[in-house]
Amino acid sequence: MVDIVSSEAGIPRPDHPLHGSGGARWFLPAFGVLVLVGVVYVGYALSQDLAVAKTVPWILLGIALLIALGFEFVNGFHDTANAVATVIYTRSLPAEFAVMWSGVFNFLGVLTSSGAVAFGILSLLPVELILQVGSSSGFAMVFALLVAAILWNLGTWFLGLPASSSHTMVGSIIGVGLANQFMAPSGSATSGVDWSQATNVGVTLLVSPIIGFFAAAILLYAMKLLVRNPALYEAPKGNTPPPWWIRALLIFTCTGVSFAHGSNDGQKGMGLIMLILIGVVPTAYALNRTPDINYLEAYKSASANVETALGKYAKPGVTVTDAKDAKAAVQDAVRTRSWSDKTTVALQTYIHDTTAGLQPYASVDNVPTDLVSNARNDIYLIGEALKLIDKKQLLPMQAADLKAVTDYHKAVDNATKFIPLWVKIAVALALGLGTMVGWKRIVVTVGEKIGKSHLTYGQGAAAELVAMVTIGMADRLGLPVSTTHVLSSGVAGTMAANGSGLQWSTVRNLLLAWVLTLPCSIALAFTLFIIFRQVF
């Protein structure tokens, strides 16, 4: 392999894939104009949203948004480098142009994302911290997990290790949950980590690299059997680009991985920004103000159906003293993830009282600002309690009654799980800009230091195609996966399948980063949460 830089001058060698710009000079100015337009739009949309807020803590809001967007910026130059390594090292695209191209499709991926991954990640957080996101503990939570994720990402980037931002974020969330439980007063039923949900996410993150390794290896074998063109399995010769059809395939897979990365990874930042907005300016963002005008009526109808369904399972003689007692019983059930006869009656009462409070209002715009934040917390808590029925099956129900529960979840999603367009654009800009900064360290690791021989066209295509499909499917299922691990393991799989040999020192480092990311990010977030609780 050719070294990326001269040991003395620090300048790319003339025959190295990273040498020279080779990109279109108009591309960067054009993206600069796009960034400027995006920033103006974000500022305008944010000011319009905040017009309904009574007071806005501008300094706190600004710091929180900058840190959240900073996470996505670091995510851009840390993770997206994986998508461009193959097209750069097969000389399908000049290095700078490839990075800009990837940045644009990361941008588009964020804009078209569904939001399912964003709220899937947030579901790992302790329920009471989400309900108290505007309190000191809520701010400590947000800042701890963001700063922990940024610190670990920067550290692994500095060492040139393709570590996972998804792993890092999940570890940070677990660290916050554990710290919240650790700091709870003795004897209190404070929830920590939902280990069942964390296990599902953890299994996805751990299994996806293994899938990437073997799927890429199998795909390369299949390509050799079905596509017998020798040029596909040869290393690039000098600075000559590959044949046009190979080049088109590699550019297509690079584009797909970039788009899928934006669609999946960009949602993590979106979810955190929404958490910040709900905590800092709840009157503007606690409930969705730009939905179908009939969604509040649909919510009321779904609530009434669930209330009726729960009434069938209420035991005679079991009562709650008042609305406060009902809410406390529901909170205890959610915290302890347990169910009793009193929980059934309490939840039925709580739903009735919450719906009655919203009954006079035809749309969210009519709901008084003082009521918005409390209404969201009530709706969210009811939704979490109902998950104990349909997800945990703690209260056996007939199919028709279970349908009422699932219909309620859909109504809750319309009310509380939304992402304004300006948030998507802000995250897309941060991710796209991050793609264009600091990408070389990770590119060199993926392109030069995994295998002992030069990456061939077929290997690049197989690894990218597997990554594109895996990440795209995970996005549709609302599951977070690691672009970094899927692609780097895919490259390793093709090297093994091709008999090219692996550089075991790099593989050991990758495995070490893979193993250490969760415990280190957990420890960082745990420590920072305790520190920030003393600050806020």
PDB file of C-alpha atoms in Angstrom, residues 250-390:
ATOM      1  CA  LEU A 250     -19.425   2.309  -7.303  1.00  0.00           C
ATOM      2  CA  ILE A 251     -20.800   5.853  -7.445  1.00  0.00           C
ATOM      3  CA  PHE A 252     -24.329   4.453  -7.092  1.00  0.00           C
ATOM      4  CA  THR A 253     -23.427   2.449  -3.969  1.00  0.00           C
ATOM      5  CA  CYS A 254     -21.520   5.399  -2.455  1.00  0.00           C
ATOM      6  CA  THR A 255     -24.572   7.580  -3.066  1.00  0.00           C
ATOM      7  CA  GLY A 256     -26.866   4.985  -1.500  1.00  0.00           C
ATOM      8  CA  VAL A 257     -24.723   4.596   1.627  1.00  0.00           C
ATOM      9  CA  SER A 258     -24.471   8.368   2.037  1.00  0.00           C
ATOM     10  CA  PHE A 259     -28.229   8.781   1.659  1.00  0.00           C
ATOM     11  CA  ALA A 260     -28.951   5.884   4.050  1.00  0.00           C
ATOM     12  CA  HIS A 261     -26.449   7.239   6.579  1.00  0.00           C
ATOM     13  CA  GLY A 262     -28.131  10.634   6.553  1.00  0.00           C
ATOM     14  CA  SER A 263     -31.546   9.048   6.863  1.00  0.00           C
ATOM     15  CA  ASN A 264     -30.541   6.819   9.812  1.00  0.00           C
ATOM     16  CA  ASP A 265     -27.820   8.666  11.727  1.00  0.00           C
ATOM     17  CA  GLY A 266     -29.287  12.128  11.196  1.00  0.00           C
ATOM     18  CA  GLN A 267     -32.359  11.110  13.158  1.00  0.00           C
ATOM     19  CA  LYS A 268     -30.378  10.744  16.373  1.00  0.00           C
ATOM     20  CA  GLY A 269     -29.662  14.471  16.347  1.00  0.00           C
ATOM     21  CA  MET A 270     -33.279  15.237  15.463  1.00  0.00           C
ATOM     22  CA  GLY A 271     -34.591  13.329  18.470  1.00  0.00           C
ATOM     23  CA  LEU A 272     -32.213  15.097  20.828  1.00  0.00           C
ATOM     24  CA  ILE A 273     -33.052  18.524  19.413  1.00  0.00           C
ATOM     25  CA  MET A 274     -36.763  17.826  19.900  1.00  0.00           C
ATOM     26  CA  LEU A 275     -36.032  16.805  23.484  1.00  0.00           C
ATOM     27  CA  ILE A 276     -34.207  20.117  23.985  1.00  0.00           C
ATOM     28  CA  LEU A 277     -37.015  22.152  22.417  1.00  0.00           C
ATOM     29  CA  ILE A 278     -39.690  20.423  24.489  1.00  0.00           C
ATOM     30  CA  GLY A 279     -37.711  21.117  27.659  1.00  0.00           C
ATOM     31  CA  VAL A 280     -36.711  24.724  26.954  1.00  0.00           C
ATOM     32  CA  VAL A 281     -39.816  26.032  25.158  1.00  0.00           C
ATOM     33  CA  PRO A 282     -42.609  23.524  25.843  1.00  0.00           C
ATOM     34  CA  THR A 283     -45.403  25.898  24.873  1.00  0.00           C
ATOM     35  CA  ALA A 284     -44.116  25.872  21.286  1.00  0.00           C
ATOM     36  CA  TYR A 285     -43.033  22.240  20.881  1.00  0.00           C
ATOM     37  CA  ALA A 286     -44.723  20.009  23.469  1.00  0.00           C
ATOM     38  CA  LEU A 287     -47.583  19.202  21.068  1.00  0.00           C
ATOM     39  CA  ASN A 288     -47.645  19.081  17.297  1.00  0.00           C
ATOM     40  CA  ARG A 289     -49.056  22.355  15.961  1.00  0.00           C
ATOM     41  CA  THR A 290     -48.844  21.536  12.264  1.00  0.00           C
ATOM     42  CA  PRO A 291     -50.701  18.254  11.772  1.00  0.00           C
ATOM     43  CA  ASP A 292     -53.930  17.209  10.101  1.00  0.00           C
ATOM     44  CA  ILE A 293     -56.507  19.553  11.627  1.00  0.00           C
ATOM     45  CA  ASN A 294     -58.566  16.540  12.756  1.00  0.00           C
ATOM     46  CA  TYR A 295     -55.854  14.787  14.746  1.00  0.00           C
ATOM     47  CA  LEU A 296     -56.914  16.110  18.169  1.00  0.00           C
ATOM     48  CA  GLU A 297     -60.432  14.804  17.585  1.00  0.00           C
ATOM     49  CA  ALA A 298     -58.948  11.455  16.536  1.00  0.00           C
ATOM     50  CA  TYR A 299     -56.973  11.407  19.777  1.00  0.00           C
ATOM     51  CA  LYS A 300     -60.102  12.051  21.856  1.00  0.00           C
ATOM     52  CA  SER A 301     -61.902   9.212  20.087  1.00  0.00           C
ATOM     53  CA  ALA A 302     -58.985   6.809  20.604  1.00  0.00           C
ATOM     54  CA  SER A 303     -58.829   7.764  24.295  1.00  0.00           C
ATOM     55  CA  ALA A 304     -62.519   7.043  24.767  1.00  0.00           C
ATOM     56  CA  ASN A 305     -62.126   3.615  23.155  1.00  0.00           C
ATOM     57  CA  VAL A 306     -59.200   2.698  25.419  1.00  0.00           C
ATOM     58  CA  GLU A 307     -61.092   3.915  28.472  1.00  0.00           C
ATOM     59  CA  THR A 308     -63.995   1.633  27.534  1.00  0.00           C
ATOM     60  CA  ALA A 309     -61.663  -1.305  26.890  1.00  0.00           C
ATOM     61  CA  LEU A 310     -59.940  -0.917  30.269  1.00  0.00           C
ATOM     62  CA  GLY A 311     -63.337  -0.809  31.989  1.00  0.00           C
ATOM     63  CA  LYS A 312     -63.893  -4.466  30.989  1.00  0.00           C
ATOM     64  CA  TYR A 313     -60.873  -5.538  33.051  1.00  0.00           C
ATOM     65  CA  ALA A 314     -61.439  -3.388  36.160  1.00  0.00           C
ATOM     66  CA  LYS A 315     -62.026  -5.508  39.255  1.00  0.00           C
ATOM     67  CA  PRO A 316     -65.061  -4.664  41.411  1.00  0.00           C
ATOM     68  CA  GLY A 317     -64.247  -2.817  44.602  1.00  0.00           C
ATOM     69  CA  VAL A 318     -60.883  -1.470  43.348  1.00  0.00           C
ATOM     70  CA  THR A 319     -60.855   2.342  43.363  1.00  0.00           C
ATOM     71  CA  VAL A 320     -58.577   5.373  43.387  1.00  0.00           C
ATOM     72  CA  THR A 321     -59.184   8.276  45.722  1.00  0.00           C
ATOM     73  CA  ASP A 322     -58.744  11.125  43.232  1.00  0.00           C
ATOM     74  CA  ALA A 323     -56.985  12.243  40.017  1.00  0.00           C
ATOM     75  CA  LYS A 324     -53.678  12.717  41.852  1.00  0.00           C
ATOM     76  CA  ASP A 325     -53.830   9.193  43.245  1.00  0.00           C
ATOM     77  CA  ALA A 326     -54.619   7.820  39.774  1.00  0.00           C
ATOM     78  CA  LYS A 327     -51.640   9.567  38.173  1.00  0.00           C
ATOM     79  CA  ALA A 328     -49.292   8.422  40.947  1.00  0.00           C
ATOM     80  CA  ALA A 329     -50.385   4.809  40.485  1.00  0.00           C
ATOM     81  CA  VAL A 330     -49.770   5.010  36.725  1.00  0.00           C
ATOM     82  CA  GLN A 331     -46.335   6.558  37.297  1.00  0.00           C
ATOM     83  CA  ASP A 332     -45.405   3.769  39.701  1.00  0.00           C
ATOM     84  CA  ALA A 333     -46.479   1.128  37.172  1.00  0.00           C
ATOM     85  CA  VAL A 334     -44.347   2.703  34.443  1.00  0.00           C
ATOM     86  CA  ARG A 335     -41.315   3.108  36.714  1.00  0.00           C
ATOM     87  CA  THR A 336     -41.438  -0.423  38.096  1.00  0.00           C
ATOM     88  CA  ARG A 337     -42.815  -1.990  34.881  1.00  0.00           C
ATOM     89  CA  SER A 338     -45.411  -3.863  36.893  1.00  0.00           C
ATOM     90  CA  TRP A 339     -49.205  -4.121  36.871  1.00  0.00           C
ATOM     91  CA  SER A 340     -51.870  -4.511  39.543  1.00  0.00           C
ATOM     92  CA  ASP A 341     -55.651  -4.334  39.729  1.00  0.00           C
ATOM     93  CA  LYS A 342     -55.322  -0.751  40.937  1.00  0.00           C
ATOM     94  CA  THR A 343     -53.249   0.134  37.870  1.00  0.00           C
ATOM     95  CA  THR A 344     -56.147  -0.787  35.564  1.00  0.00           C
ATOM     96  CA  VAL A 345     -58.588   1.484  37.397  1.00  0.00           C
ATOM     97  CA  ALA A 346     -56.002   4.246  37.803  1.00  0.00           C
ATOM     98  CA  LEU A 347     -55.136   4.262  34.103  1.00  0.00           C
ATOM     99  CA  GLN A 348     -58.804   4.329  33.120  1.00  0.00           C
ATOM    100  CA  THR A 349     -59.359   7.316  35.427  1.00  0.00           C
ATOM    101  CA  TYR A 350     -56.207   9.077  34.245  1.00  0.00           C
ATOM    102  CA  ILE A 351     -57.200   8.728  30.595  1.00  0.00           C
ATOM    103  CA  HIS A 352     -60.678  10.037  31.338  1.00  0.00           C
ATOM    104  CA  ASP A 353     -59.347  13.114  33.182  1.00  0.00           C
ATOM    105  CA  THR A 354     -56.738  13.892  30.505  1.00  0.00           C
ATOM    106  CA  THR A 355     -59.265  13.657  27.677  1.00  0.00           C
ATOM    107  CA  ALA A 356     -61.748  15.773  29.607  1.00  0.00           C
ATOM    108  CA  GLY A 357     -59.123  18.507  29.936  1.00  0.00           C
ATOM    109  CA  LEU A 358     -58.693  18.613  26.141  1.00  0.00           C
ATOM    110  CA  GLN A 359     -62.378  18.156  25.291  1.00  0.00           C
ATOM    111  CA  PRO A 360     -63.250  21.885  24.928  1.00  0.00           C
ATOM    112  CA  TYR A 361     -60.580  22.449  22.259  1.00  0.00           C
ATOM    113  CA  ALA A 362     -60.997  21.553  18.602  1.00  0.00           C
ATOM    114  CA  SER A 363     -57.301  21.877  17.707  1.00  0.00           C
ATOM    115  CA  VAL A 364     -53.930  22.297  19.416  1.00  0.00           C
ATOM    116  CA  ASP A 365     -53.855  25.962  18.428  1.00  0.00           C
ATOM    117  CA  ASN A 366     -56.846  26.496  20.728  1.00  0.00           C
ATOM    118  CA  VAL A 367     -55.248  24.774  23.729  1.00  0.00           C
ATOM    119  CA  PRO A 368     -54.034  27.375  26.279  1.00  0.00           C
ATOM    120  CA  THR A 369     -50.243  27.588  26.433  1.00  0.00           C
ATOM    121  CA  ASP A 370     -50.267  26.867  30.168  1.00  0.00           C
ATOM    122  CA  LEU A 371     -51.962  23.521  29.473  1.00  0.00           C
ATOM    123  CA  VAL A 372     -49.785  22.365  26.551  1.00  0.00           C
ATOM    124  CA  SER A 373     -46.778  21.034  28.482  1.00  0.00           C
ATOM    125  CA  ASN A 374     -48.860  19.196  31.075  1.00  0.00           C
ATOM    126  CA  ALA A 375     -51.084  17.734  28.361  1.00  0.00           C
ATOM    127  CA  ARG A 376     -48.057  16.342  26.537  1.00  0.00           C
ATOM    128  CA  ASN A 377     -46.666  14.757  29.690  1.00  0.00           C
ATOM    129  CA  ASP A 378     -50.051  13.192  30.472  1.00  0.00           C
ATOM    130  CA  ILE A 379     -50.381  11.818  26.928  1.00  0.00           C
ATOM    131  CA  TYR A 380     -46.813  10.493  26.940  1.00  0.00           C
ATOM    132  CA  LEU A 381     -47.194   8.814  30.342  1.00  0.00           C
ATOM    133  CA  ILE A 382     -50.451   7.151  29.295  1.00  0.00           C
ATOM    134  CA  GLY A 383     -48.748   5.856  26.161  1.00  0.00           C
ATOM    135  CA  GLU A 384     -45.884   4.389  28.227  1.00  0.00           C
ATOM    136  CA  ALA A 385     -48.376   2.703  30.563  1.00  0.00           C
ATOM    137  CA  LEU A 386     -50.251   1.162  27.641  1.00  0.00           C
ATOM    138  CA  LYS A 387     -46.960  -0.302  26.346  1.00  0.00           C
ATOM    139  CA  LEU A 388     -47.026  -2.499  29.442  1.00  0.00           C
ATOM    140  CA  ILE A 389     -50.193  -4.014  27.974  1.00  0.00           C
ATOM    141  CA  ASP A 390     -49.409  -4.459  24.287  1.00  0.00           C
TER     142      ASP A 390
END
